[in-house]
Structure formats: structure tokens, C-alpha cells
mmCIF file of C-alpha atoms and ligand atoms in Angstrom:
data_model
loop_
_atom_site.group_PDB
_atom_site.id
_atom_site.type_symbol
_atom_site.label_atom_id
_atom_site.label_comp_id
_atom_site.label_asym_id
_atom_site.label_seq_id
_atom_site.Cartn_x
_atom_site.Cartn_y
_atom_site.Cartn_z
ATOM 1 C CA UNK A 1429 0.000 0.000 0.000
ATOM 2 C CA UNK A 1430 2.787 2.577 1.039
ATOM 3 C CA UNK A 1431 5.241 1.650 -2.217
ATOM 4 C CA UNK A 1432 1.769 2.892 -4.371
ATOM 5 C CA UNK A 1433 2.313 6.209 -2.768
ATOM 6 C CA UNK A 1434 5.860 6.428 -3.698
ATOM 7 C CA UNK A 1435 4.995 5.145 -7.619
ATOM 8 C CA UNK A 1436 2.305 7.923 -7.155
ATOM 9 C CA UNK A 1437 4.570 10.814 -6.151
ATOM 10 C CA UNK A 1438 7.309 9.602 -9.190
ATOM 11 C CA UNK A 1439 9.740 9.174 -6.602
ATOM 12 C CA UNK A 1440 13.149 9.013 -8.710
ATOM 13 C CA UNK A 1441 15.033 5.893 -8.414
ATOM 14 C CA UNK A 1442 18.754 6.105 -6.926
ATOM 15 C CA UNK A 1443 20.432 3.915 -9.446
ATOM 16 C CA UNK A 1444 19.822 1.818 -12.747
ATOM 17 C CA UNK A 1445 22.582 -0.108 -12.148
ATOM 18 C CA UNK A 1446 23.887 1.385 -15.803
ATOM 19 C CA UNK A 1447 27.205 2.140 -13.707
ATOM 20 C CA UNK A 1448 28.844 0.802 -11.024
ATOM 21 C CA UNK A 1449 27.736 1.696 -7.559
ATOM 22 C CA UNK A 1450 30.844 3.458 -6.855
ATOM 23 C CA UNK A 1451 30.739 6.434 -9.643
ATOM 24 C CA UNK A 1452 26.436 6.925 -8.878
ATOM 25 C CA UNK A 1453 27.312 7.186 -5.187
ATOM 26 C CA UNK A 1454 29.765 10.178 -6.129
ATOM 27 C CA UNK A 1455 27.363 11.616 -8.110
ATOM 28 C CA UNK A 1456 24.726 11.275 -5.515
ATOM 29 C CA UNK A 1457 26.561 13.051 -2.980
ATOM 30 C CA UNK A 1458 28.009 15.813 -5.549
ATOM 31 C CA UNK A 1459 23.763 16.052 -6.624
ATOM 32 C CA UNK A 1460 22.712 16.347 -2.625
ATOM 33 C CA UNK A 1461 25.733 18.770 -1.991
ATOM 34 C CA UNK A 1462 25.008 21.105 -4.711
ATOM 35 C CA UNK A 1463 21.250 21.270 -4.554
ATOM 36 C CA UNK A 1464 20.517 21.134 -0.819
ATOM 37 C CA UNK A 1465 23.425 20.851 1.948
ATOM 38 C CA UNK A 1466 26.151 22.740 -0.118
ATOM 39 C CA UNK A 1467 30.232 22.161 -0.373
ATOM 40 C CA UNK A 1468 32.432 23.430 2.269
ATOM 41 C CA UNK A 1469 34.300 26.565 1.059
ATOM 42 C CA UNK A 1470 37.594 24.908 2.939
ATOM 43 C CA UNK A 1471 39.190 21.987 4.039
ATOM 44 C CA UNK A 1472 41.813 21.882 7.069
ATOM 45 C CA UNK A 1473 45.279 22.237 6.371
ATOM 46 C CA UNK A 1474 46.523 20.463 9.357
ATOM 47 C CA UNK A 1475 44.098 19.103 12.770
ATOM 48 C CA UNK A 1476 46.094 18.238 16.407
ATOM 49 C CA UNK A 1477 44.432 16.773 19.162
ATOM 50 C CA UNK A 1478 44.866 17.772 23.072
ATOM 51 C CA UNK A 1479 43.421 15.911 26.362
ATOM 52 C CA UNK A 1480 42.500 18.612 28.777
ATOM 53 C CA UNK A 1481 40.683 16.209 31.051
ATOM 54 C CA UNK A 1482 40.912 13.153 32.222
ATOM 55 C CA UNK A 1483 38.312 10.817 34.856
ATOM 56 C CA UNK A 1484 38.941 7.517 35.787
ATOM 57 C CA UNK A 1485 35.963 7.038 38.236
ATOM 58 C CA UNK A 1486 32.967 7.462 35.569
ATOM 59 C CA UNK A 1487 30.175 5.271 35.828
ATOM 60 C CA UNK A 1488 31.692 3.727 38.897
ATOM 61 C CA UNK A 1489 35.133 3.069 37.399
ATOM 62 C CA UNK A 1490 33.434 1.499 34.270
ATOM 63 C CA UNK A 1491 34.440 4.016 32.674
ATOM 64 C CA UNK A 1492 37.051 6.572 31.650
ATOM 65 C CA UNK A 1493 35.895 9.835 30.914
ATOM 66 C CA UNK A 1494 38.156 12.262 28.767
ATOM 67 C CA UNK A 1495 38.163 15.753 27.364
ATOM 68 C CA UNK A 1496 39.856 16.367 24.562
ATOM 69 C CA UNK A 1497 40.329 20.079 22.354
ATOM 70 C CA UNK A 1498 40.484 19.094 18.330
ATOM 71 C CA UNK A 1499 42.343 21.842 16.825
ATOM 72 C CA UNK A 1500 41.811 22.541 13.456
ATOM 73 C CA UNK A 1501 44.281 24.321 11.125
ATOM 74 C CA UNK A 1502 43.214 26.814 8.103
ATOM 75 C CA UNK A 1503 46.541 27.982 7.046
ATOM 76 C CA UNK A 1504 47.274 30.794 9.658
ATOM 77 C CA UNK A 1505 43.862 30.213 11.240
ATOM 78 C CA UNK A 1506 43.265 27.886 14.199
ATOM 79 C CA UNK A 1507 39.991 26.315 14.979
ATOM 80 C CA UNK A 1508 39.384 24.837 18.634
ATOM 81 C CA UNK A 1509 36.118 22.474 19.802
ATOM 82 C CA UNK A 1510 36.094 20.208 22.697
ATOM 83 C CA UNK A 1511 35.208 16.456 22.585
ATOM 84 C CA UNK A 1512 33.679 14.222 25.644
ATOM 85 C CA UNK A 1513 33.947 11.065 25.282
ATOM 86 C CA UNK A 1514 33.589 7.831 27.384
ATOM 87 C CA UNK A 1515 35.597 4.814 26.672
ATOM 88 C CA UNK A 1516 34.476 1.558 28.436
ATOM 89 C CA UNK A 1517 37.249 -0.196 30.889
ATOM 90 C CA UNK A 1518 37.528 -3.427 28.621
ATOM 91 C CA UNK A 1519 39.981 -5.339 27.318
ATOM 92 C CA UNK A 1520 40.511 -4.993 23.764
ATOM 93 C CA UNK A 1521 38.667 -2.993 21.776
ATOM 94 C CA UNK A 1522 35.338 -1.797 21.152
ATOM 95 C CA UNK A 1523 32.945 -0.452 18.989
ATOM 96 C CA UNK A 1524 32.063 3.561 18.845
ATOM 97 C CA UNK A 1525 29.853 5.761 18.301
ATOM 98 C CA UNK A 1526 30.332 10.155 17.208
ATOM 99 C CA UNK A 1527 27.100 11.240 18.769
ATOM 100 C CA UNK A 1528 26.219 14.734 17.772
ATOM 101 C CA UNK A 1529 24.707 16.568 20.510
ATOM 102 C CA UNK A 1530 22.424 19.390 21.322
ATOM 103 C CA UNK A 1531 24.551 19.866 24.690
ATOM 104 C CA UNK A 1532 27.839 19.431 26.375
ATOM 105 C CA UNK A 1533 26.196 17.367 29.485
ATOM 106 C CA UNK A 1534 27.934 14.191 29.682
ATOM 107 C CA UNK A 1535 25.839 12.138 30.088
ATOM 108 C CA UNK A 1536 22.738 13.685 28.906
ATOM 109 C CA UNK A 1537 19.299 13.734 28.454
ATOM 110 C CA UNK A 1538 19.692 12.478 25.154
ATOM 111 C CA UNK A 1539 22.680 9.919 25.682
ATOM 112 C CA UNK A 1540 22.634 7.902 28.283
ATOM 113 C CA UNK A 1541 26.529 6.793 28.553
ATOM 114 C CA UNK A 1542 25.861 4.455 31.165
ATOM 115 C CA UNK A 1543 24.436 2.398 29.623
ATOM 116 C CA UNK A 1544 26.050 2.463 26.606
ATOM 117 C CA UNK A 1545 29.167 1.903 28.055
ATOM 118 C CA UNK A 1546 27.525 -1.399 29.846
ATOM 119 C CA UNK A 1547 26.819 -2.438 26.295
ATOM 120 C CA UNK A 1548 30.701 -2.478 25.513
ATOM 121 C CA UNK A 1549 30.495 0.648 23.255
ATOM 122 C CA UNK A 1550 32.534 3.326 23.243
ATOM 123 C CA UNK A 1551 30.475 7.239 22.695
ATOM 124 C CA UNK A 1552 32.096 10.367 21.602
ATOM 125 C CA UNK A 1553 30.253 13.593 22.041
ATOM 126 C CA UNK A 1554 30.516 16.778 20.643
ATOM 127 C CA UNK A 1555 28.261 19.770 21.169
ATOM 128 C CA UNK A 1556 27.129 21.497 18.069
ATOM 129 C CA UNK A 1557 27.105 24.866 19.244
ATOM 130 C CA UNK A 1558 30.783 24.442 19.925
ATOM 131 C CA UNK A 1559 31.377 23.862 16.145
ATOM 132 C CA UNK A 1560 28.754 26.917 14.572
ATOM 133 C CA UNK A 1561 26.247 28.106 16.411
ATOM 134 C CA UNK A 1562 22.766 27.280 15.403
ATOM 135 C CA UNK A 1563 21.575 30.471 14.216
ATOM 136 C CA UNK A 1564 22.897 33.628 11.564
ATOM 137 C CA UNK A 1565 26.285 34.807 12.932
ATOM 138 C CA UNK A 1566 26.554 35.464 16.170
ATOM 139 C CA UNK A 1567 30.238 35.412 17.798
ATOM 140 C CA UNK A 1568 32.291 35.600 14.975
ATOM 141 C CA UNK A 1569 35.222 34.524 17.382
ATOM 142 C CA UNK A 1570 33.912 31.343 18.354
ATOM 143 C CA UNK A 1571 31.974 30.133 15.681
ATOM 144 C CA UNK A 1572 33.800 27.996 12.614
ATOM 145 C CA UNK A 1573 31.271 29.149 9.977
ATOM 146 C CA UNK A 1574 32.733 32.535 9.980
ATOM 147 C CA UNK A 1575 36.271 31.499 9.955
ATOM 148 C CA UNK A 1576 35.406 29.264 6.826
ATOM 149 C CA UNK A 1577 33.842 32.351 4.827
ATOM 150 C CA UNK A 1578 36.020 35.163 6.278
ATOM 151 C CA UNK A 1579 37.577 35.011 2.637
ATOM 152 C CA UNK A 1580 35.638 33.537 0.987
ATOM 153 C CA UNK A 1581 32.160 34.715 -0.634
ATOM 154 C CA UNK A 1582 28.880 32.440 -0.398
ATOM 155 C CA UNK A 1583 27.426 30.897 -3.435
ATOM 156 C CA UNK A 1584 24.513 29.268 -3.989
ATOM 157 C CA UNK A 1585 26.041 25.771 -3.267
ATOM 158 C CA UNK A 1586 28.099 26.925 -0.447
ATOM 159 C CA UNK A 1587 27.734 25.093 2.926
ATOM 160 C CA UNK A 1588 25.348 25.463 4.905
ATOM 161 C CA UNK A 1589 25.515 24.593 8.716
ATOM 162 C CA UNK A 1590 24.537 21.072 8.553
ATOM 163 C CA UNK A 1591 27.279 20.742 6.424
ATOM 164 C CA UNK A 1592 29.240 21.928 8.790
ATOM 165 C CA UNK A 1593 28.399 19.691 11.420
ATOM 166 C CA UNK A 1594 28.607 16.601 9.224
ATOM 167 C CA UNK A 1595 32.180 17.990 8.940
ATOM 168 C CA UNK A 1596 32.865 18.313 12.405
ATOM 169 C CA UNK A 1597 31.895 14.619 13.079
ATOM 170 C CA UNK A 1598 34.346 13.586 10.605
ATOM 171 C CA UNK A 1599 37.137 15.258 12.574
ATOM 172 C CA UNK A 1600 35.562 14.102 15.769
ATOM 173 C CA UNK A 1601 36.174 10.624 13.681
ATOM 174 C CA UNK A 1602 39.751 11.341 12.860
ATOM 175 C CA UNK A 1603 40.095 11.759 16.760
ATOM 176 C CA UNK A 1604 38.386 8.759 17.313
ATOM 177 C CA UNK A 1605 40.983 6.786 15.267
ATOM 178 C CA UNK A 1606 43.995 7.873 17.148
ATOM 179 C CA UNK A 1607 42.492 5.425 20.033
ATOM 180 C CA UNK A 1608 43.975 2.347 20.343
ATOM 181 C CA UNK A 1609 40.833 0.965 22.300
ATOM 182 C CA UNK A 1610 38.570 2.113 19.533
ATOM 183 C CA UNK A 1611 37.751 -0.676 16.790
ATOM 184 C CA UNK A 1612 37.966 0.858 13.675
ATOM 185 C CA UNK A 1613 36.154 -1.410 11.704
ATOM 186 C CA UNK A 1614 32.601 -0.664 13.927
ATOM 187 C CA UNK A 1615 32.323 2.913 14.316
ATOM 188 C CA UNK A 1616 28.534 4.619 14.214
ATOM 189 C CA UNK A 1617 27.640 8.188 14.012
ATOM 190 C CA UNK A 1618 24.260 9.177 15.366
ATOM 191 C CA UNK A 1619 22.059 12.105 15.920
ATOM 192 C CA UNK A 1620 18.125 13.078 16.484
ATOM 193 C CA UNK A 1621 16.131 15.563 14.331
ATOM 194 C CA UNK A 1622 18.545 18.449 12.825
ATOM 195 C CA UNK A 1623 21.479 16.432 13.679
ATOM 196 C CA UNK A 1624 19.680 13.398 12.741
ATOM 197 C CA UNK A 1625 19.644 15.039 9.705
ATOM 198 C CA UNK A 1626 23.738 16.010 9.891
ATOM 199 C CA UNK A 1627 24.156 11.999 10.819
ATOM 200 C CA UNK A 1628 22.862 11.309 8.098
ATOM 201 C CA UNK A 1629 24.952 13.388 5.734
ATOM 202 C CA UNK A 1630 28.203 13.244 7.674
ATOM 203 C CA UNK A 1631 27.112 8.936 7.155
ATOM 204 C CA UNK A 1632 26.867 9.601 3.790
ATOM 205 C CA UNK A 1633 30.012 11.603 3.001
ATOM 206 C CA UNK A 1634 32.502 9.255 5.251
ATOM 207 C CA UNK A 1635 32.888 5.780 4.815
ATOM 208 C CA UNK A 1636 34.474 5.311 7.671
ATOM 209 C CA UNK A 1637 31.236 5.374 9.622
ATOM 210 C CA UNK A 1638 29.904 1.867 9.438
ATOM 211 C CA UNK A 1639 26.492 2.277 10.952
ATOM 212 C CA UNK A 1640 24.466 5.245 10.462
ATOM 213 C CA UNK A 1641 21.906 6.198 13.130
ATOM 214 C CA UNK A 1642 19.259 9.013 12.694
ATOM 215 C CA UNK A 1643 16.160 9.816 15.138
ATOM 216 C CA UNK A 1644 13.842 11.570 14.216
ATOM 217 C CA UNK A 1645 15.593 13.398 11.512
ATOM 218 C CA UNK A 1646 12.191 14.343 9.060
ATOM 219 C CA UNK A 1647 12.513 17.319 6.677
ATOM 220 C CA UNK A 1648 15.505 17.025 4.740
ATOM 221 C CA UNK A 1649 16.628 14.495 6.932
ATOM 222 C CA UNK A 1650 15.238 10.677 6.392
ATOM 223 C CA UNK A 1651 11.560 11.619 5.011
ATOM 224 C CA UNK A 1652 10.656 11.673 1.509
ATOM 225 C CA UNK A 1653 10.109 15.274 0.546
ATOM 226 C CA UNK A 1654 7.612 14.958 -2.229
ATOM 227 C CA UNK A 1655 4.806 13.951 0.254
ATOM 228 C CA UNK A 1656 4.483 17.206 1.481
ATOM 229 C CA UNK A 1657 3.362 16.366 4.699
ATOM 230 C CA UNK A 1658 4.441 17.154 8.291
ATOM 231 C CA UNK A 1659 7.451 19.893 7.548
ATOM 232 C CA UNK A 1660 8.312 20.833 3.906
ATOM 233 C CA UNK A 1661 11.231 22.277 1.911
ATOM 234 C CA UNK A 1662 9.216 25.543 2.207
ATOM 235 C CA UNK A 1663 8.685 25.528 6.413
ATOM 236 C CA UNK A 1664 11.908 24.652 7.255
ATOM 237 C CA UNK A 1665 13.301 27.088 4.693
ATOM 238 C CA UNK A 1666 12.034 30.534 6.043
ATOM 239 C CA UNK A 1667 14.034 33.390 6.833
ATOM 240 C CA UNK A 1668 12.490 32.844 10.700
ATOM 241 C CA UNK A 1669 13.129 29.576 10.339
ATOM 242 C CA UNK A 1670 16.320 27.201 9.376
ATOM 243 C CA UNK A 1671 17.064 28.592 5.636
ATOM 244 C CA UNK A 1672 20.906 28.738 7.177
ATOM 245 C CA UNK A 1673 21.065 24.626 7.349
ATOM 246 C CA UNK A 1674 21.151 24.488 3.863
ATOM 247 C CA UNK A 1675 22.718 25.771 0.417
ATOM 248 C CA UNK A 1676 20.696 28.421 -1.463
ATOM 249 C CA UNK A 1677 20.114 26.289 -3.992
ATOM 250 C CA UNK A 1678 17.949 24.443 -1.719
ATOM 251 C CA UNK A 1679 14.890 27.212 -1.913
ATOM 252 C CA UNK A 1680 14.777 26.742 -5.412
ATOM 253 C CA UNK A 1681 12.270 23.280 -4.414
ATOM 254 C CA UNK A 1682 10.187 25.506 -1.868
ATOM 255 C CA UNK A 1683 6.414 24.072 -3.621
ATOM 256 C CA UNK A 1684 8.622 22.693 -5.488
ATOM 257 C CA UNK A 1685 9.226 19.085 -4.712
ATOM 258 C CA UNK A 1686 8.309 17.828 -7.628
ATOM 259 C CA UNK A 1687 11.343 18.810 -9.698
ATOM 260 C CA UNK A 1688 13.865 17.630 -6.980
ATOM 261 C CA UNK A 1689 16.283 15.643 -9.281
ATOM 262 C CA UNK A 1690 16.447 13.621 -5.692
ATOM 263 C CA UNK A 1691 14.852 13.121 -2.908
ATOM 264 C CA UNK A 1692 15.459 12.194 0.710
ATOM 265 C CA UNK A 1693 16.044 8.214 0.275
ATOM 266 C CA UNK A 1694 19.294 9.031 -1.654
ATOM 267 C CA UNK A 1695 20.744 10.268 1.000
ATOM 268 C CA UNK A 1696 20.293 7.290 2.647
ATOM 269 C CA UNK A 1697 21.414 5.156 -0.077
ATOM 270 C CA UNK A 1698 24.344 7.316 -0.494
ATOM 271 C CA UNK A 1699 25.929 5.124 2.556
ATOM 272 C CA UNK A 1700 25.186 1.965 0.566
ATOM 273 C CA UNK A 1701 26.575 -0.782 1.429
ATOM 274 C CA UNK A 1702 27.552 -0.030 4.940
ATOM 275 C CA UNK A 1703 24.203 0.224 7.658
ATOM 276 C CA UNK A 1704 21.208 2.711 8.347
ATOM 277 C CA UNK A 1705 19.248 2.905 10.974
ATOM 278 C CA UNK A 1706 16.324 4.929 11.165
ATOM 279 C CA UNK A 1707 14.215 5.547 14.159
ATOM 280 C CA UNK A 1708 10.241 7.398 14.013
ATOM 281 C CA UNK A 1709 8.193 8.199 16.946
ATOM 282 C CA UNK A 1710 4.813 7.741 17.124
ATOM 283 C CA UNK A 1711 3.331 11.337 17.704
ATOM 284 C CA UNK A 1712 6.318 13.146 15.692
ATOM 285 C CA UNK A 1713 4.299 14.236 12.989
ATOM 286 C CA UNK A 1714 6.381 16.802 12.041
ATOM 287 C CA UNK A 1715 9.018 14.440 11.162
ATOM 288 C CA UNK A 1716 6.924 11.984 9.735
ATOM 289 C CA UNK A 1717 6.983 8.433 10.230
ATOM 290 C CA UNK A 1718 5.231 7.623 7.199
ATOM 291 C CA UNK A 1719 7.459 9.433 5.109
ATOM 292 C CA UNK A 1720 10.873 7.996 7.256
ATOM 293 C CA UNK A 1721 9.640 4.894 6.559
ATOM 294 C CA UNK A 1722 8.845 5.438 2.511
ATOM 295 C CA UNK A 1723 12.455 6.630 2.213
ATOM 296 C CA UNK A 1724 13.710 3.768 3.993
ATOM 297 C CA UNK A 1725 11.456 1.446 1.353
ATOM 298 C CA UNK A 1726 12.902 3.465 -1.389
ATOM 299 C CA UNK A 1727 16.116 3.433 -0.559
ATOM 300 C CA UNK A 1728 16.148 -0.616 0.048
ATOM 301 C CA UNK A 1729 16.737 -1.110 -3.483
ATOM 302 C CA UNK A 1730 20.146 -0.211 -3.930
ATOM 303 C CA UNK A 1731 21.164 -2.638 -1.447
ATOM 304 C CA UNK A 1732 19.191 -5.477 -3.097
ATOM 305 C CA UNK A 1733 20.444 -4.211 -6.617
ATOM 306 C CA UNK A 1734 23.841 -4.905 -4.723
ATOM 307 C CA UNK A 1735 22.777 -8.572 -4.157
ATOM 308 C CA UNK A 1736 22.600 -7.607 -0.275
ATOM 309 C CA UNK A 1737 19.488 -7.670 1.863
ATOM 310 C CA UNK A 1738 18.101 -4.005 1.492
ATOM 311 C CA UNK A 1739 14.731 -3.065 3.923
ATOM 312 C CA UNK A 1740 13.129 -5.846 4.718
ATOM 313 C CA UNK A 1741 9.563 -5.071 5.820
ATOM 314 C CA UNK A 1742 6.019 -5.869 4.805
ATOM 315 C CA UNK A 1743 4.357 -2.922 3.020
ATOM 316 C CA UNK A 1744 2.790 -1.404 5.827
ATOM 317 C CA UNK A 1745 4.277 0.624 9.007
ATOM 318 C CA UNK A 1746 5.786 -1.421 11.344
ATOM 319 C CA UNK A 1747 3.549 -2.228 15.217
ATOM 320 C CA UNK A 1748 5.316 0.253 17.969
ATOM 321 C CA UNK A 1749 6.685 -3.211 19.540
ATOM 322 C CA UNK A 1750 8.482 -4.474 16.344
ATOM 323 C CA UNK A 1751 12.237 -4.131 15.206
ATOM 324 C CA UNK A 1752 13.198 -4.142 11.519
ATOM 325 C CA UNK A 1753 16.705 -5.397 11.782
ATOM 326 C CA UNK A 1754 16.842 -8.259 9.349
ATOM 327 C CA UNK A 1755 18.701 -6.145 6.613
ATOM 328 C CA UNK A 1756 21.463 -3.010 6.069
ATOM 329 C CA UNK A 1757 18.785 -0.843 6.788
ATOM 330 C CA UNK A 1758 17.298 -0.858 10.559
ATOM 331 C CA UNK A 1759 14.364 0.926 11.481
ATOM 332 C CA UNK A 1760 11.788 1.143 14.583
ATOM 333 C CA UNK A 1761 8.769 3.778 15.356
ATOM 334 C CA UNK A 1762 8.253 3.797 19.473
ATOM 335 C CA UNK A 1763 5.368 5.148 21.698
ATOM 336 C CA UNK A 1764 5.723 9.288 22.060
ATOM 337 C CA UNK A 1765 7.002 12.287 21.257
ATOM 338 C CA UNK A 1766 10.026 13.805 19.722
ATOM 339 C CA UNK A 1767 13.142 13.122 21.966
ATOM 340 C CA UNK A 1768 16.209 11.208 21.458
ATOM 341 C CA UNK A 1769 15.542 8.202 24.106
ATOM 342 C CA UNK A 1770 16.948 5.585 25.913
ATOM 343 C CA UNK A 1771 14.864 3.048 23.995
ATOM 344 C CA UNK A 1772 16.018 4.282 21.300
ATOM 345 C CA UNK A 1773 19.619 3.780 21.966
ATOM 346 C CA UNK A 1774 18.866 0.282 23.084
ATOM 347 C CA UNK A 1775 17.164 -0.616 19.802
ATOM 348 C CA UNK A 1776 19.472 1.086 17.764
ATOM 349 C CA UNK A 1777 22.587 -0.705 19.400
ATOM 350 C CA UNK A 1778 20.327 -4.419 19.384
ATOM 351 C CA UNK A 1779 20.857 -3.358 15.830
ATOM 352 C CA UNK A 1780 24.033 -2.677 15.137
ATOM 353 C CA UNK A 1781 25.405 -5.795 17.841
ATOM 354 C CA UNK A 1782 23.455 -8.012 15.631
ATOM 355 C CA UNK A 1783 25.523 -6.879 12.476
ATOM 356 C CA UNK A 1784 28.722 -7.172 14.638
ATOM 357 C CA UNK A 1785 28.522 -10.717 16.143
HETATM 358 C C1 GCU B 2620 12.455 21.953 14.312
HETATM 359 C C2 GCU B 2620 12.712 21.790 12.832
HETATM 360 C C3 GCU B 2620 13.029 20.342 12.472
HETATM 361 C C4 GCU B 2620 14.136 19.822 13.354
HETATM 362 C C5 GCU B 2620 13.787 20.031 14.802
HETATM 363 C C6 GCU B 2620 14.871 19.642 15.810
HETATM 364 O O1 GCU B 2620 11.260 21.341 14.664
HETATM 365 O O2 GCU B 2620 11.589 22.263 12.141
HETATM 366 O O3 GCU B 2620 13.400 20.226 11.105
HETATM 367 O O4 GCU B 2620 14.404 18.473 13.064
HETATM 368 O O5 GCU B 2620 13.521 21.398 15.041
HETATM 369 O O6 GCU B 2620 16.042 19.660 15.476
HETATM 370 O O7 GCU B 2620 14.510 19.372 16.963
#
């Protein structure tokens, strides 16, 4: 019943298979970068890494806690953003998530490292705000979007700030890597709604990140666009609103859906053939379940084109009680509201343990 919908809507497919995966994938992302999230105007020239904190009593001694400053080099200019992370007290070493956060609590209301540590993972936090803020300029001293374009004008496919962030988690990453506890083979980035949306992309972009987690990410996140339902390119595009997330080519599809030469699934695909998770709520309409779920349908087929076991699902929304794990791309809806929560961690992490072991 729900593929009719996306036959209805002309959803695009993501790949005809008339090239190999490799060269569509680098087209998708070029197509997604220059028509919605934009290209960052600069790369680092060099990045350093500094502990500034160290606790060996987290979580009861389960844990070691550690703060460490990721410096990031633009020729002269310097770029500085902290980086909390937890590391569990195991022998050997362990998977790892880059969660991108709303906050510097650690833990938080939205990552419980407790337990995620008593899972035998490893988390890595990092605090948005401490990379752009989440706004127009604001502190031009501490904010890395106005070091980026203090040179540099903005086009219509520059980045925007999710961009940024998805950039950031990659560095994060690069830290991540310098751990000799850290498995490098199992390392997930997450994030809920407009860094659901930034997991996503930063999933996308770096192949490094095996599993790909996004809550709640809607609009221009995981949901089909084209349905226009719950937020659309047009809403979350306002002036008042988040137009600053995204390239200005982006407006151009405000009522405009139709003649997006993508839409949200490819994104999703674009991490093809590593894992995606995505994760709905039940009274997030704004998001969009339906439409998380559609994209997740749609974007199942590159994975089976690839001879691997895309979304496997009956045609119909899953019960709140049910887990769609059996293929590369993972998906729940839960009871509630909009919020990042401790079920969903544990569902997302019965996910990506199955795909381990
Ligand atoms: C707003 C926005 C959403 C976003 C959400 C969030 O509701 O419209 O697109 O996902 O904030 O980040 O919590």
C-alpha cells in the first residue's frame, strides 16, 4: 500500500545499475551537496588533538571519561572544539559511536553513557554549538562558519551549517581513530532531528562510519520530501526559520518538490553498502513516520540491486513493539514524542550488535 504512494509521487530511483555503484554514489553526494546541503568553502590544512581532562571514576570506574580540544588548522587560522567522550574499561577494543549533541552534558538527556558503556560501546560527544552556532552569525570569534567564509564569498552551493556539522563529526572521527581501544572497523555516528539530519549526511560523506543512526531526523533528513506532509522544503526554509542549514540552492524546491532531481532516500542510499538505521516516533508528525519509513522502502533497493538484503519489511508501518533489523537498513517507530531516548539507543545498538557478532 505505502510503495503505491511512492509510484504515485514519481519518486526518482537512486540507481539503474547502468554504472557501477561506486561512480552513482559520487554523483549522488556531488547532486545532494550542490542542490541542498552545499560544499564546504575549505578543508583543514593540518588538525592536532589535546586531552585537557581526564576521569577515571565514571560510571563507577566502568568508565574513563576524557576531554579532549580538536584543533583545526586553516593555514594561519586555528579552529578549537572540545570532545567528551567515554571509553568503556575493557579489554581490547570496542565499537564507537560520534554522537552529535544538542549539549555538552555528559551524560545527557539524550545519551545515556551508562548504559552504553555497559553495552561495551565506546560514545564520543561533541556539542554542536561548539562547532557553529545554530543560528545567523553570532560570535564571529567562536563560531567555525565565519572562519570558513572570512575570505571567501557564499554561493549558492556553499555550505550550509549542517554541512558543517557533518564535517565536524568527521574530525571528531579522525580523533576517534587515534584510540587504540577504539575498533575501527565498527564505528557509528548518530544524531536526532537536525542532527539526525547532519548523521545522516556526515554517514553519507565518510565511509568510515559503518552504521548510520538518525532519530527523528524528518525534513531534509530521512523523510521523503515529495509527500508534502508534516514539515516541507518551504517551512523549514524561512528566513524565521532554518534557511541557514542548507545551500541556497535548496529554496529553489520551496512548492517545489516535484522537480527535486532527488529526494530524501538518496541520502540514505548514499551510505550503501555499509548500515542505516532509522528511528520514528509515534506522535512526531512533524518528522513523519510515514514518510521515514517510505524513504527507507525506497532506498532498500540499492542494497538489493547490490545482491545484499536491502529493507526488509512488509508494506505497511511497522507495530510500535516491532524491530526491523533483518537487513542493512534498521528501522523502529516507538510510543511518544520527539526526543532522542533511551529506547532508542537500546534498539538502535540491538541493531548494530546483531551486524557485529
Ligand atoms: C524543528 C525543525 C526540524 C528539526 C527540529 C529539531 O522542529 O523544524 O526540522 O528536526 O527542530 O532539530 O529538533
Amino acid at each position: 500500500m505505502l510503495k503505491t504512494k511512492l509510484n504515485e509521487r514519481n519518486i526518482p530511483a537512486v540507481w539503474d545499475k547502468a554504472e557501477p555503484w561506486k561512480k552513482r554514489r559520487e554523483d549522488i553526494i556531488n547532486l545532494l551537496l550542490k542542490e541542498e546541503y552545499g560544499f564546504m568553502p575549505k578543508t583543514h590544512t593540518d588538525i592536532s588533538f589535546e586531552t585537557v581532562m581526564e576521569d577515571s571514576s565514571f560510571c563507577a570506574g566502568k568508565a574513563l571519561l576524557r576531554k579532549t580540544n580538536i584543533n583545526l588548522f586553516f593555514g594561519e587560522d586555528k579552529y578549537t572544539f572540545p570532545v567528551y567522550c567515554a571509553l568503556p574499561n575493557i579489554e581490547g577494543k570496542c565499537p564507537f559511536i560520534v554522537h552529535i549533541n544538542f549539549r555538552s552534558d555528559f551524560p545527557d538527556r539524550y545519551m545515556p553513557a551508562e548504559e552504553i558503556v555497559d553495552r561495551g560501546w565506546g560514545v564520543l560527544m561533541f556539542n554542536y554549538e561548539d562547532v557553529t552556532f545554530d543560528d545567523y552569525h553570532k560570535d564571529g570569534d567562536k563560531d567555525l562558519y565565519t572562519l570558513l567564509y572570512k575570505d571567501k564569498e557564499i554561493k549558492e552551493d556553499s555550505a550550509g551549517k549542517i554541512m558543517i556539522w557533518a564535517y565536524a563529526a568527521s574530525r571528531v572521527l579522525d580523533y576517534a581513530l587515534t584510540l587504540p581501544m577504539v575498533d575501527p572497523e565498527n564505528i557509528a555516528v548518530a544524531g536526532h532531528s537536525r542532527l539526525g539530519k547532519t548523521a545522516l549526511l556526515a554517514g553519507a560523506l565518510d565511509e568510515r562510519f559503518k552504521f548510520v543512526y538518525s532519530n527523528d531526523s524528518g525534513c531534509s533528513g530521512a523523510a521523503i520530501a515529495r509527500m508534502n506532509k508534516g514539515e516541507t522544503v518551504k517551512l523549514i526554509t524561512r528566513d524565521e526559520t532554518f534557511k541557514y542549514w542548507f545551500c541556497e540552492n535548496y529554496l529553489k524546491y520551496r512548492d517545489n518538490e516535484e522537480n527535486m532531481p532527488f529526494d530524501q532516500h538518496f541520502l540514505l542510499a548514499a551510505s550503501a553498502p555499509r548500515y542505516v538505521y532509522v528511528a520514528s516516533a509515534k506522535k512526531d508528525l512533524w518528522a513523519d513516520p510515514e514518510n521515514e519509513f517510505l524513504s527507507c522502502l525506497a532506498a532498500g533497493e540499492v542494497w538489493e540491486k547490490l545482491g545484499l538484503k536491502g529493507f526488509v519489511t512488509d508494506d505497511k508501518l511497522p507495530e510500535t513493539a516491532d524491530n526491523l533489523h533483518e537487513g542493512f537498513i534498521g528501522y523502529h517507530i516507538r510510543e511518544g514524542s520527539h526526543y532522542l531516548s533511551r529506547e532508542d539507543w537500546q534498539r538502535f545498538l540491538d541493531f548494530a550488535d546483531s551486524k557485529i557478532k
